[in-house]
Amino acid sequence: ADEYISDIGSGLNYKRPKWLKLIKDIDANQIKEIYVTYEDRFIRFGFKFFQEFCAWHDCKIIVLNNEDTSPDKELVEDLISIIHVFSCRLYGLRRYKNKIKNDPNLKE
């Protein structure tokens, strides 16, 4: 491997800087192989599309821990991920609301 990238973040967040750089490098045909631990840790939805995108640019994705899961289990995992993302957004909105509420520069 020429480069090791550890990108901690949600597989649902497509605005991660390292993720965006990876997309650009693949699009420029600069990457030949990508090794990932689990496909759902790499990209939560659209893995097959991303695999095809990589193939268009002569890049191959190798999944190291390829667990066979049932469609039911995959659906449950996807729903849990979606709920997690929304709960994080709600928490962020509450924090933002409290910031505005406590800002002395803003009038009621």
Coordinates of C-alpha atoms in Angstrom, one line a residue:
A1 CA 0.0 0.0 0.0
D2 CA 1.3 3.4 -0.9
E3 CA -0.9 5.3 1.5
Y4 CA -3.0 4.5 4.5
I5 CA -6.0 6.7 5.2
S6 CA -8.0 6.5 8.4
D7 CA -11.2 8.5 8.0
I8 CA -13.3 8.5 11.2
G9 CA -16.8 9.5 10.4
S10 CA -20.2 8.4 9.4
G11 CA -20.5 6.3 6.3
L12 CA -23.5 8.5 5.5
N13 CA -21.5 11.7 5.5
Y14 CA -20.3 12.4 2.0
K15 CA -18.6 15.7 2.8
R16 CA -15.6 14.2 4.7
P17 CA -12.4 15.9 3.3
K18 CA -10.5 12.6 2.9
W19 CA -13.5 11.0 1.2
L20 CA -13.8 13.9 -1.3
K21 CA -10.0 13.7 -2.0
L22 CA -10.4 9.9 -2.6
I23 CA -13.2 10.5 -5.1
K24 CA -11.1 13.1 -7.0
D25 CA -8.0 10.8 -7.0
I26 CA -10.1 7.9 -8.4
D27 CA -11.7 10.2 -11.0
A28 CA -8.2 11.2 -12.1
N29 CA -7.2 7.5 -12.4
Q30 CA -4.5 7.9 -9.7
I31 CA -5.7 5.0 -7.5
K32 CA -5.6 1.3 -8.6
E33 CA -6.8 -0.5 -5.4
I34 CA -8.7 0.4 -2.3
Y35 CA -8.6 -1.9 0.7
V36 CA -11.5 -1.4 3.2
T37 CA -12.3 -3.3 6.4
Y38 CA -16.0 -3.5 5.9
E39 CA -18.0 -2.1 3.0
D40 CA -20.6 -0.5 5.2
R41 CA -17.9 1.4 7.1
F42 CA -16.6 2.8 3.9
I43 CA -19.9 3.9 2.4
R44 CA -23.3 3.1 3.9
F45 CA -25.5 3.3 0.9
G46 CA -24.5 2.9 -2.8
F47 CA -21.5 0.6 -2.3
K48 CA -22.3 -1.2 -5.6
F49 CA -22.5 2.1 -7.4
F50 CA -19.2 3.2 -5.9
Q51 CA -17.7 -0.1 -6.9
E52 CA -18.9 0.5 -10.5
F53 CA -17.5 4.1 -10.4
C54 CA -14.1 2.7 -9.4
A55 CA -14.2 0.1 -12.1
W56 CA -14.8 2.9 -14.7
H57 CA -11.5 4.3 -13.6
D58 CA -9.6 1.0 -13.4
C59 CA -9.7 0.9 -9.6
K60 CA -10.7 -2.1 -7.6
I61 CA -12.1 -2.2 -4.1
I62 CA -11.0 -5.1 -1.9
V63 CA -13.2 -5.7 1.2
L64 CA -11.1 -7.5 3.9
N65 CA -13.9 -8.5 6.3
N66 CA -16.7 -9.4 3.9
E67 CA -19.5 -10.7 6.1
D68 CA -22.4 -12.2 4.4
T69 CA -25.5 -10.8 6.1
S70 CA -29.1 -11.5 5.5
P71 CA -31.3 -8.8 3.8
D72 CA -33.2 -8.5 7.1
K73 CA -30.0 -7.8 9.1
E74 CA -28.8 -5.3 6.5
L75 CA -32.1 -3.5 6.6
V76 CA -32.0 -3.3 10.5
E77 CA -28.4 -2.0 10.3
D78 CA -29.4 0.6 7.8
L79 CA -32.4 1.8 9.9
I80 CA -30.2 2.1 13.0
S81 CA -27.7 4.2 11.0
I82 CA -30.4 6.5 9.7
I83 CA -31.8 6.9 13.3
H84 CA -28.3 7.6 14.6
V85 CA -27.7 10.4 12.0
F86 CA -31.0 12.1 12.7
S87 CA -30.4 11.9 16.5
C88 CA -27.1 13.6 16.0
R89 CA -28.7 16.3 13.9
L90 CA -31.4 16.9 16.5
Y91 CA -28.7 17.2 19.2
G92 CA -26.9 19.7 17.0
L93 CA -30.1 21.7 16.5
R94 CA -30.7 21.8 20.2
R95 CA -27.2 23.1 20.8
Y96 CA -27.6 25.8 18.2
K97 CA -31.0 26.8 19.6
N98 CA -29.4 27.2 23.1
K99 CA -26.5 29.2 21.6
I100 CA -29.0 31.7 20.1
K101 CA -31.1 31.8 23.2
N102 CA -28.1 32.6 25.4
D103 CA -26.6 35.2 23.0
P104 CA -26.7 38.6 24.7
N105 CA -26.3 40.4 21.4
L106 CA -29.6 39.2 20.0
K107 CA -32.8 40.9 20.9
E108 CA -36.0 39.0 21.6

